[in-house]
């Protein structure tokens, strides 16, 4: 059983996570979300213990503009996948959640059945100042969920900014949900987001919107053939209704086809290896900047340098060099 003392002991917490204990899972994610330095040390120990048991999931990113039906879709899709014998974890990357109160949390009313299901685990976006911080914690939460036996991990993004790239960089398949409507601009889709998609699904293909949905499917099929040509995977455009649940099964089948194609081409492990390398470098950047900010000599010099840079009397590169020299305690030739 999980007792308060096990929660402070990374090895015991790791064991409880691996047994699939809900409380341990929630506690483990709370630990990795903490910014306290002593918690970070324990979080790293926990993740190190769990790492050999991670990686065994289908990692799916889901994006789309607010109102496209992400929450409703995840409820329908998640229940379908659980019905096929899987366990589904739902995480979110929403750097705006501090202001909005969290995308998933606010949406749990649309995921009532899924959140009650034993086969599902739903976690709202961590509150974090930077997208980098939120993305890091979501990646780590994904590893913890995998170690706990969740073999399908869905990462939702709010679809309003940079978070799509961050999510595409942590999943095997990036699914873009579209509305039955005109082109990207009409749908409020940011430039470049469509290019990230491995699978495009037009939602709300029901009732009065069914005919428009068919046109949207045809439009995007055409647009995507112009957009990119990949040897191993031609991005499919499907339609579904998260409400009637028509077409949801085909989406899951296509996820399986994508996985099979990527594994066969050796691209699944290559993509994950590349993601791990990029993650390493973002960790290096984040922790370097963090230690730099904490350095006493840097802190002493920072207010004055920042004031001069913002006043336009000091070049940022020169200010950065001064700070770096204080941090390193020696002169540096060039900043780059
Ligand atoms: N007609 C129809 N409405 C849908 C469908 N999926 C979602 N909706 C509705 O669209 C609205 C936004 O859905 P929601 O899941 O909250 O979208 P999100 O902001 O992307 O998470 C809600 O009123 C849903 O009931 C669908 O497949 N068909
Ligand atoms: Mg939502």
mmCIF file of C-alpha atoms and ligand atoms in Angstrom:
data_model
loop_
_atom_site.group_PDB
_atom_site.id
_atom_site.type_symbol
_atom_site.label_atom_id
_atom_site.label_comp_id
_atom_site.label_asym_id
_atom_site.label_seq_id
_atom_site.Cartn_x
_atom_site.Cartn_y
_atom_site.Cartn_z
ATOM 1 C CA UNK A 1 0.000 0.000 0.000
ATOM 2 C CA UNK A 2 0.992 3.578 -0.512
ATOM 3 C CA UNK A 3 1.686 5.299 2.764
ATOM 4 C CA UNK A 4 2.887 8.849 3.319
ATOM 5 C CA UNK A 5 6.455 7.589 3.847
ATOM 6 C CA UNK A 6 6.462 5.675 0.555
ATOM 7 C CA UNK A 7 5.550 8.929 -1.110
ATOM 8 C CA UNK A 8 8.786 10.499 0.076
ATOM 9 C CA UNK A 9 10.863 7.557 -1.062
ATOM 10 C CA UNK A 10 11.371 7.588 -4.847
ATOM 11 C CA UNK A 11 12.026 3.834 -5.051
ATOM 12 C CA UNK A 12 8.855 2.990 -3.126
ATOM 13 C CA UNK A 13 6.869 5.529 -5.114
ATOM 14 C CA UNK A 14 8.190 4.037 -8.360
ATOM 15 C CA UNK A 15 7.099 0.571 -7.240
ATOM 16 C CA UNK A 16 3.619 1.846 -6.368
ATOM 17 C CA UNK A 17 3.351 3.586 -9.748
ATOM 18 C CA UNK A 18 4.305 0.341 -11.482
ATOM 19 C CA UNK A 19 1.555 -1.486 -9.595
ATOM 20 C CA UNK A 20 -0.792 1.059 -11.154
ATOM 21 C CA UNK A 21 -1.882 2.612 -7.872
ATOM 22 C CA UNK A 22 -3.859 5.737 -8.696
ATOM 23 C CA UNK A 23 -2.782 7.671 -5.663
ATOM 24 C CA UNK A 24 0.874 6.967 -6.378
ATOM 25 C CA UNK A 25 0.403 8.004 -9.999
ATOM 26 C CA UNK A 26 -1.157 11.317 -8.999
ATOM 27 C CA UNK A 27 1.494 11.863 -6.338
ATOM 28 C CA UNK A 28 4.305 11.080 -8.771
ATOM 29 C CA UNK A 29 2.999 13.640 -11.236
ATOM 30 C CA UNK A 30 2.614 16.218 -8.485
ATOM 31 C CA UNK A 31 6.251 15.556 -7.575
ATOM 32 C CA UNK A 32 7.572 16.127 -11.104
ATOM 33 C CA UNK A 33 5.431 19.272 -11.390
ATOM 34 C CA UNK A 34 6.999 20.762 -8.282
ATOM 35 C CA UNK A 35 9.631 23.451 -8.749
ATOM 36 C CA UNK A 36 11.230 22.931 -5.301
ATOM 37 C CA UNK A 37 14.884 21.904 -5.769
ATOM 38 C CA UNK A 38 14.630 19.020 -3.237
ATOM 39 C CA UNK A 39 11.524 17.750 -5.020
ATOM 40 C CA UNK A 40 13.389 17.953 -8.318
ATOM 41 C CA UNK A 41 16.111 15.676 -6.955
ATOM 42 C CA UNK A 42 13.487 13.127 -5.912
ATOM 43 C CA UNK A 43 11.640 13.531 -9.212
ATOM 44 C CA UNK A 44 14.829 12.735 -11.129
ATOM 45 C CA UNK A 45 15.370 9.630 -8.968
ATOM 46 C CA UNK A 46 11.774 8.555 -9.547
ATOM 47 C CA UNK A 47 12.026 9.018 -13.317
ATOM 48 C CA UNK A 48 15.336 7.186 -13.443
ATOM 49 C CA UNK A 49 13.749 4.241 -11.636
ATOM 50 C CA UNK A 50 10.761 4.261 -14.003
ATOM 51 C CA UNK A 51 12.620 4.858 -17.268
ATOM 52 C CA UNK A 52 13.182 1.164 -18.133
ATOM 53 C CA UNK A 53 9.419 0.679 -17.965
ATOM 54 C CA UNK A 54 8.475 3.549 -20.260
ATOM 55 C CA UNK A 55 8.046 3.864 -24.000
ATOM 56 C CA UNK A 56 5.418 1.165 -24.422
ATOM 57 C CA UNK A 57 2.562 3.394 -25.446
ATOM 58 C CA UNK A 58 1.041 4.928 -28.510
ATOM 59 C CA UNK A 59 1.645 8.628 -28.010
ATOM 60 C CA UNK A 60 -0.998 10.752 -29.681
ATOM 61 C CA UNK A 61 -1.109 14.553 -29.793
ATOM 62 C CA UNK A 62 -4.472 16.190 -30.438
ATOM 63 C CA UNK A 63 -4.920 19.781 -31.475
ATOM 64 C CA UNK A 64 -7.559 22.019 -32.946
ATOM 65 C CA UNK A 65 -9.045 25.435 -32.359
ATOM 66 C CA UNK A 66 -11.192 25.964 -29.248
ATOM 67 C CA UNK A 67 -14.704 24.671 -29.968
ATOM 68 C CA UNK A 68 -13.658 22.123 -32.605
ATOM 69 C CA UNK A 69 -14.637 19.379 -30.177
ATOM 70 C CA UNK A 70 -11.342 18.178 -28.714
ATOM 71 C CA UNK A 71 -12.792 17.320 -25.319
ATOM 72 C CA UNK A 72 -15.857 15.643 -26.790
ATOM 73 C CA UNK A 73 -13.636 13.753 -29.237
ATOM 74 C CA UNK A 74 -11.239 12.598 -26.522
ATOM 75 C CA UNK A 75 -14.187 11.315 -24.483
ATOM 76 C CA UNK A 76 -15.540 9.300 -27.438
ATOM 77 C CA UNK A 77 -12.146 8.182 -28.715
ATOM 78 C CA UNK A 78 -10.829 7.325 -25.239
ATOM 79 C CA UNK A 79 -13.869 5.190 -24.435
ATOM 80 C CA UNK A 80 -13.581 3.432 -27.789
ATOM 81 C CA UNK A 81 -9.916 2.643 -27.205
ATOM 82 C CA UNK A 82 -10.601 1.412 -23.670
ATOM 83 C CA UNK A 83 -13.308 -0.791 -25.187
ATOM 84 C CA UNK A 84 -10.590 -2.364 -27.315
ATOM 85 C CA UNK A 85 -8.721 -3.364 -24.171
ATOM 86 C CA UNK A 86 -6.338 -0.433 -23.737
ATOM 87 C CA UNK A 87 -5.650 1.961 -20.894
ATOM 88 C CA UNK A 88 -5.748 5.634 -21.789
ATOM 89 C CA UNK A 89 -4.009 8.566 -20.129
ATOM 90 C CA UNK A 90 -5.015 12.091 -21.123
ATOM 91 C CA UNK A 91 -2.581 14.938 -20.494
ATOM 92 C CA UNK A 92 -2.590 18.532 -21.650
ATOM 93 C CA UNK A 93 -0.162 21.201 -22.740
ATOM 94 C CA UNK A 94 -1.781 24.527 -22.081
ATOM 95 C CA UNK A 95 0.568 27.339 -21.114
ATOM 96 C CA UNK A 96 -2.474 29.592 -20.694
ATOM 97 C CA UNK A 97 -4.009 27.373 -18.026
ATOM 98 C CA UNK A 98 -2.886 29.669 -15.215
ATOM 99 C CA UNK A 99 -5.192 32.287 -16.587
ATOM 100 C CA UNK A 100 -8.025 30.099 -17.820
ATOM 101 C CA UNK A 101 -8.044 27.557 -15.027
ATOM 102 C CA UNK A 102 -6.908 24.682 -17.189
ATOM 103 C CA UNK A 103 -8.270 23.386 -20.452
ATOM 104 C CA UNK A 104 -8.986 19.835 -19.395
ATOM 105 C CA UNK A 105 -10.150 20.731 -15.926
ATOM 106 C CA UNK A 106 -12.689 23.205 -17.276
ATOM 107 C CA UNK A 107 -13.736 20.579 -19.803
ATOM 108 C CA UNK A 108 -14.172 17.626 -17.516
ATOM 109 C CA UNK A 109 -17.917 18.004 -17.936
ATOM 110 C CA UNK A 110 -17.387 16.875 -21.547
ATOM 111 C CA UNK A 111 -15.375 13.891 -20.373
ATOM 112 C CA UNK A 112 -17.614 12.639 -17.590
ATOM 113 C CA UNK A 113 -17.726 8.984 -18.617
ATOM 114 C CA UNK A 114 -14.052 8.852 -19.497
ATOM 115 C CA UNK A 115 -12.948 10.453 -16.229
ATOM 116 C CA UNK A 116 -15.023 7.898 -14.302
ATOM 117 C CA UNK A 117 -13.622 4.938 -16.226
ATOM 118 C CA UNK A 118 -11.073 2.712 -14.484
ATOM 119 C CA UNK A 119 -9.160 2.431 -17.743
ATOM 120 C CA UNK A 120 -8.583 6.176 -17.967
ATOM 121 C CA UNK A 121 -6.422 8.726 -16.204
ATOM 122 C CA UNK A 122 -6.975 12.423 -16.900
ATOM 123 C CA UNK A 123 -4.576 15.112 -15.784
ATOM 124 C CA UNK A 124 -4.964 18.834 -16.528
ATOM 125 C CA UNK A 125 -2.085 20.937 -17.757
ATOM 126 C CA UNK A 126 0.439 21.844 -15.082
ATOM 127 C CA UNK A 127 0.545 25.509 -14.216
ATOM 128 C CA UNK A 128 3.853 26.749 -15.531
ATOM 129 C CA UNK A 129 5.230 30.088 -16.491
ATOM 130 C CA UNK A 130 6.884 28.978 -19.719
ATOM 131 C CA UNK A 131 5.802 26.672 -22.480
ATOM 132 C CA UNK A 132 9.134 24.899 -22.011
ATOM 133 C CA UNK A 133 8.326 24.194 -18.370
ATOM 134 C CA UNK A 134 4.828 22.960 -19.145
ATOM 135 C CA UNK A 135 6.115 20.769 -21.994
ATOM 136 C CA UNK A 136 8.865 19.242 -19.849
ATOM 137 C CA UNK A 137 6.426 18.277 -17.102
ATOM 138 C CA UNK A 138 3.976 16.858 -19.621
ATOM 139 C CA UNK A 139 6.742 14.705 -21.143
ATOM 140 C CA UNK A 140 7.643 13.446 -17.704
ATOM 141 C CA UNK A 141 4.004 12.793 -16.812
ATOM 142 C CA UNK A 142 3.769 10.777 -20.037
ATOM 143 C CA UNK A 143 6.673 8.570 -18.925
ATOM 144 C CA UNK A 144 5.065 8.041 -15.523
ATOM 145 C CA UNK A 145 1.743 7.068 -17.115
ATOM 146 C CA UNK A 146 3.538 4.590 -19.371
ATOM 147 C CA UNK A 147 5.312 3.026 -16.402
ATOM 148 C CA UNK A 148 1.903 2.733 -14.706
ATOM 149 C CA UNK A 149 0.656 0.633 -17.621
ATOM 150 C CA UNK A 150 -1.179 3.177 -19.769
ATOM 151 C CA UNK A 151 -0.521 2.039 -23.321
ATOM 152 C CA UNK A 152 -2.246 4.940 -25.045
ATOM 153 C CA UNK A 153 -1.272 8.480 -24.043
ATOM 154 C CA UNK A 154 -3.199 11.412 -25.463
ATOM 155 C CA UNK A 155 -1.688 14.864 -25.153
ATOM 156 C CA UNK A 156 -4.143 17.632 -25.838
ATOM 157 C CA UNK A 157 -3.152 21.136 -26.807
ATOM 158 C CA UNK A 158 -5.395 24.165 -26.835
ATOM 159 C CA UNK A 159 -4.653 25.115 -30.398
ATOM 160 C CA UNK A 160 -3.968 28.781 -29.926
ATOM 161 C CA UNK A 161 -0.226 29.165 -30.147
ATOM 162 C CA UNK A 162 3.190 27.580 -29.937
ATOM 163 C CA UNK A 163 2.075 24.604 -27.902
ATOM 164 C CA UNK A 164 1.312 22.553 -31.043
ATOM 165 C CA UNK A 165 4.983 22.314 -31.944
ATOM 166 C CA UNK A 166 5.840 21.318 -28.389
ATOM 167 C CA UNK A 167 3.209 18.574 -28.487
ATOM 168 C CA UNK A 168 4.182 17.359 -31.967
ATOM 169 C CA UNK A 169 7.714 17.059 -30.574
ATOM 170 C CA UNK A 170 6.666 14.610 -27.863
ATOM 171 C CA UNK A 171 4.274 12.252 -29.650
ATOM 172 C CA UNK A 172 4.325 9.525 -32.311
ATOM 173 C CA UNK A 173 1.306 10.888 -34.121
ATOM 174 C CA UNK A 174 -0.064 14.409 -34.264
ATOM 175 C CA UNK A 175 -3.794 14.526 -34.966
ATOM 176 C CA UNK A 176 -5.345 17.784 -36.118
ATOM 177 C CA UNK A 177 -9.076 18.183 -35.603
ATOM 178 C CA UNK A 178 -10.867 20.486 -38.041
ATOM 179 C CA UNK A 179 -14.299 22.022 -38.244
ATOM 180 C CA UNK A 180 -16.558 21.465 -41.226
ATOM 181 C CA UNK A 181 -15.701 24.837 -42.783
ATOM 182 C CA UNK A 182 -13.404 26.589 -45.216
ATOM 183 C CA UNK A 183 -9.617 26.851 -45.294
ATOM 184 C CA UNK A 184 -7.077 27.342 -42.511
ATOM 185 C CA UNK A 185 -7.653 31.040 -42.144
ATOM 186 C CA UNK A 186 -11.412 30.648 -41.823
ATOM 187 C CA UNK A 187 -10.785 28.029 -39.158
ATOM 188 C CA UNK A 188 -8.347 30.207 -37.250
ATOM 189 C CA UNK A 189 -5.519 27.710 -37.688
ATOM 190 C CA UNK A 190 -2.053 29.121 -37.232
ATOM 191 C CA UNK A 191 0.360 28.904 -40.129
ATOM 192 C CA UNK A 192 2.381 25.725 -40.071
ATOM 193 C CA UNK A 193 0.055 23.696 -37.866
ATOM 194 C CA UNK A 194 -1.402 21.697 -40.762
ATOM 195 C CA UNK A 195 2.149 20.758 -41.779
ATOM 196 C CA UNK A 196 2.667 19.145 -38.372
ATOM 197 C CA UNK A 197 -0.272 16.773 -38.760
ATOM 198 C CA UNK A 198 0.165 13.037 -39.315
ATOM 199 C CA UNK A 199 -3.598 12.625 -39.409
ATOM 200 C CA UNK A 200 -6.357 15.146 -40.114
ATOM 201 C CA UNK A 201 -9.897 14.551 -38.870
ATOM 202 C CA UNK A 202 -12.901 16.725 -39.674
ATOM 203 C CA UNK A 203 -15.148 16.569 -36.614
ATOM 204 C CA UNK A 204 -18.878 17.376 -36.366
ATOM 205 C CA UNK A 205 -19.650 15.430 -39.540
ATOM 206 C CA UNK A 206 -23.271 15.054 -38.465
ATOM 207 C CA UNK A 207 -26.708 16.600 -39.067
ATOM 208 C CA UNK A 208 -26.656 19.854 -41.023
ATOM 209 C CA UNK A 209 -22.864 19.887 -41.030
ATOM 210 C CA UNK A 210 -22.434 16.506 -42.745
ATOM 211 C CA UNK A 211 -22.354 17.909 -46.287
ATOM 212 C CA UNK A 212 -19.934 20.718 -45.368
ATOM 213 C CA UNK A 213 -17.740 18.134 -43.634
ATOM 214 C CA UNK A 214 -17.515 16.151 -46.891
ATOM 215 C CA UNK A 215 -16.350 19.249 -48.748
ATOM 216 C CA UNK A 216 -13.826 20.042 -46.046
ATOM 217 C CA UNK A 217 -12.421 16.509 -46.278
ATOM 218 C CA UNK A 218 -12.063 16.866 -50.052
ATOM 219 C CA UNK A 219 -10.464 20.315 -49.729
ATOM 220 C CA UNK A 220 -7.869 19.179 -47.222
ATOM 221 C CA UNK A 221 -7.105 15.980 -49.116
ATOM 222 C CA UNK A 222 -6.296 18.148 -52.070
ATOM 223 C CA UNK A 223 -4.371 20.728 -50.030
ATOM 224 C CA UNK A 224 -2.280 18.053 -48.342
ATOM 225 C CA UNK A 225 -1.231 16.425 -51.602
ATOM 226 C CA UNK A 226 0.175 19.811 -52.611
ATOM 227 C CA UNK A 227 1.730 20.378 -49.234
ATOM 228 C CA UNK A 228 4.033 17.479 -48.655
ATOM 229 C CA UNK A 229 5.079 14.173 -50.049
ATOM 230 C CA UNK A 230 6.451 11.563 -47.752
ATOM 231 C CA UNK A 231 7.547 8.156 -48.840
ATOM 232 C CA UNK A 232 6.267 6.227 -45.840
ATOM 233 C CA UNK A 233 3.081 8.025 -44.946
ATOM 234 C CA UNK A 234 0.489 9.968 -46.866
ATOM 235 C CA UNK A 235 -1.474 12.073 -44.345
ATOM 236 C CA UNK A 236 -5.062 10.759 -44.321
ATOM 237 C CA UNK A 237 -8.049 13.082 -43.994
ATOM 238 C CA UNK A 238 -11.011 11.461 -42.231
ATOM 239 C CA UNK A 239 -14.264 12.689 -40.808
ATOM 240 C CA UNK A 240 -16.095 11.768 -37.636
ATOM 241 C CA UNK A 241 -18.729 12.880 -35.203
ATOM 242 C CA UNK A 242 -17.620 12.967 -31.582
ATOM 243 C CA UNK A 243 -21.297 13.263 -30.643
ATOM 244 C CA UNK A 244 -22.790 10.360 -32.629
ATOM 245 C CA UNK A 245 -19.401 8.597 -32.489
ATOM 246 C CA UNK A 246 -19.562 7.719 -36.184
ATOM 247 C CA UNK A 247 -16.073 7.370 -37.636
ATOM 248 C CA UNK A 248 -14.292 7.180 -34.292
ATOM 249 C CA UNK A 249 -13.355 3.528 -34.902
ATOM 250 C CA UNK A 250 -11.741 4.462 -38.237
ATOM 251 C CA UNK A 251 -9.607 7.074 -36.504
ATOM 252 C CA UNK A 252 -8.288 4.430 -34.102
ATOM 253 C CA UNK A 253 -7.654 2.029 -36.990
ATOM 254 C CA UNK A 254 -5.698 4.717 -38.819
ATOM 255 C CA UNK A 255 -3.607 5.346 -35.700
ATOM 256 C CA UNK A 256 -2.717 1.644 -35.824
ATOM 257 C CA UNK A 257 -1.846 1.844 -39.523
ATOM 258 C CA UNK A 258 0.386 4.835 -38.897
ATOM 259 C CA UNK A 259 2.162 3.021 -36.102
ATOM 260 C CA UNK A 260 2.703 -0.057 -38.268
ATOM 261 C CA UNK A 261 4.018 2.055 -41.158
ATOM 262 C CA UNK A 262 6.392 4.002 -38.917
ATOM 263 C CA UNK A 263 7.716 0.896 -37.159
ATOM 264 C CA UNK A 264 8.241 -0.832 -40.525
ATOM 265 C CA UNK A 265 10.167 2.171 -41.852
ATOM 266 C CA UNK A 266 12.237 2.428 -38.664
ATOM 267 C CA UNK A 267 10.889 5.914 -38.209
ATOM 268 C CA UNK A 268 9.133 5.426 -34.890
ATOM 269 C CA UNK A 269 12.328 4.830 -32.938
ATOM 270 C CA UNK A 270 14.156 7.438 -35.012
ATOM 271 C CA UNK A 271 11.497 10.039 -34.185
ATOM 272 C CA UNK A 272 11.638 9.176 -30.498
ATOM 273 C CA UNK A 273 15.431 9.305 -30.463
ATOM 274 C CA UNK A 274 15.358 12.727 -32.107
ATOM 275 C CA UNK A 275 12.751 13.901 -29.607
ATOM 276 C CA UNK A 276 14.893 12.690 -26.707
ATOM 277 C CA UNK A 277 17.893 14.561 -28.078
ATOM 278 C CA UNK A 278 15.852 17.759 -28.479
ATOM 279 C CA UNK A 279 14.507 17.286 -24.955
ATOM 280 C CA UNK A 280 18.066 16.990 -23.615
ATOM 281 C CA UNK A 281 19.008 20.289 -25.211
ATOM 282 C CA UNK A 282 15.933 22.051 -23.928
ATOM 283 C CA UNK A 283 16.780 20.736 -20.434
ATOM 284 C CA UNK A 284 20.321 22.057 -20.830
ATOM 285 C CA UNK A 285 19.020 25.473 -21.892
ATOM 286 C CA UNK A 286 16.435 25.659 -19.121
ATOM 287 C CA UNK A 287 18.764 24.572 -16.343
ATOM 288 C CA UNK A 288 21.621 26.773 -17.544
ATOM 289 C CA UNK A 289 19.411 29.830 -17.614
ATOM 290 C CA UNK A 290 17.985 28.865 -14.225
ATOM 291 C CA UNK A 291 21.418 28.563 -12.567
ATOM 292 C CA UNK A 292 22.556 31.734 -14.253
ATOM 293 C CA UNK A 293 19.574 33.619 -12.844
ATOM 294 C CA UNK A 294 20.287 32.265 -9.374
ATOM 295 C CA UNK A 295 23.998 33.179 -9.366
ATOM 296 C CA UNK A 296 24.598 35.968 -6.778
ATOM 297 C CA UNK A 297 26.925 38.029 -9.013
ATOM 298 C CA UNK A 298 24.458 37.796 -11.878
ATOM 299 C CA UNK A 299 21.570 38.814 -9.650
ATOM 300 C CA UNK A 300 23.518 41.804 -8.398
ATOM 301 C CA UNK A 301 24.294 43.043 -11.895
ATOM 302 C CA UNK A 302 21.034 42.151 -13.612
ATOM 303 C CA UNK A 303 18.727 45.059 -12.635
ATOM 304 C CA UNK A 304 21.157 47.715 -13.858
ATOM 305 C CA UNK A 305 21.992 45.864 -17.088
ATOM 306 C CA UNK A 306 18.337 45.169 -17.821
ATOM 307 C CA UNK A 307 17.475 48.815 -17.230
ATOM 308 C CA UNK A 308 20.179 49.960 -19.622
ATOM 309 C CA UNK A 309 19.128 47.471 -22.288
ATOM 310 C CA UNK A 310 15.477 48.463 -22.071
ATOM 311 C CA UNK A 311 16.464 52.149 -22.129
ATOM 312 C CA UNK A 312 18.365 51.493 -25.321
ATOM 313 C CA UNK A 313 21.758 52.572 -23.965
ATOM 314 C CA UNK A 314 23.318 49.096 -23.892
ATOM 315 C CA UNK A 315 23.429 46.435 -26.583
ATOM 316 C CA UNK A 316 21.790 43.141 -25.406
ATOM 317 C CA UNK A 317 24.766 41.086 -26.603
ATOM 318 C CA UNK A 318 27.166 43.146 -24.496
ATOM 319 C CA UNK A 319 24.909 42.876 -21.447
ATOM 320 C CA UNK A 320 24.624 39.116 -21.965
ATOM 321 C CA UNK A 321 28.403 38.830 -22.186
ATOM 322 C CA UNK A 322 28.851 40.751 -18.947
ATOM 323 C CA UNK A 323 26.364 38.456 -17.196
ATOM 324 C CA UNK A 324 28.008 35.338 -18.603
ATOM 325 C CA UNK A 325 31.419 36.517 -17.398
ATOM 326 C CA UNK A 326 30.037 37.065 -13.929
ATOM 327 C CA UNK A 327 28.456 33.626 -14.009
ATOM 328 C CA UNK A 328 31.602 31.868 -15.214
ATOM 329 C CA UNK A 329 33.970 34.061 -13.212
ATOM 330 C CA UNK A 330 36.227 34.565 -16.228
ATOM 331 C CA UNK A 331 36.305 36.559 -19.450
ATOM 332 C CA UNK A 332 34.663 35.048 -22.500
ATOM 333 C CA UNK A 333 35.660 35.711 -26.084
ATOM 334 C CA UNK A 334 32.280 35.664 -27.765
ATOM 335 C CA UNK A 335 28.838 34.836 -26.504
ATOM 336 C CA UNK A 336 28.076 32.316 -29.189
HETATM 337 N N1 LIG B 1 -22.640 18.604 -33.815
HETATM 338 C C1 LIG B 1 -21.540 18.289 -33.153
HETATM 339 N N2 LIG B 1 -21.135 19.054 -32.119
HETATM 340 C C2 LIG B 1 -20.004 18.708 -31.468
HETATM 341 C C3 LIG B 1 -19.243 17.568 -31.835
HETATM 342 N N3 LIG B 1 -18.169 17.492 -31.009
HETATM 343 C C4 LIG B 1 -18.268 18.548 -30.166
HETATM 344 N N4 LIG B 1 -19.382 19.271 -30.424
HETATM 345 C C5 LIG B 1 -19.826 20.472 -29.706
HETATM 346 O O1 LIG B 1 -18.902 21.523 -29.915
HETATM 347 C C6 LIG B 1 -18.766 22.301 -28.737
HETATM 348 C C7 LIG B 1 -17.307 22.361 -28.332
HETATM 349 O O2 LIG B 1 -16.872 21.065 -27.946
HETATM 350 P P1 LIG B 1 -15.605 20.836 -27.012
HETATM 351 O O3 LIG B 1 -15.400 19.368 -26.935
HETATM 352 O O4 LIG B 1 -15.735 21.563 -25.732
HETATM 353 O O5 LIG B 1 -14.462 21.525 -27.891
HETATM 354 P P2 LIG B 1 -12.952 21.918 -27.489
HETATM 355 O O6 LIG B 1 -12.964 23.367 -27.101
HETATM 356 O O7 LIG B 1 -12.169 21.706 -28.730
HETATM 357 O O8 LIG B 1 -12.529 21.017 -26.375
HETATM 358 C C8 LIG B 1 -19.664 21.667 -27.699
HETATM 359 O O9 LIG B 1 -20.878 22.359 -27.665
HETATM 360 C C9 LIG B 1 -19.844 20.256 -28.205
HETATM 361 O O10 LIG B 1 -21.049 19.675 -27.799
HETATM 362 C C10 LIG B 1 -19.725 16.761 -32.937
HETATM 363 O O11 LIG B 1 -19.122 15.756 -33.331
HETATM 364 N N5 LIG B 1 -20.849 17.174 -33.546
HETATM 365 MG MG1 LIG B 2 -11.745 21.326 -24.582
#
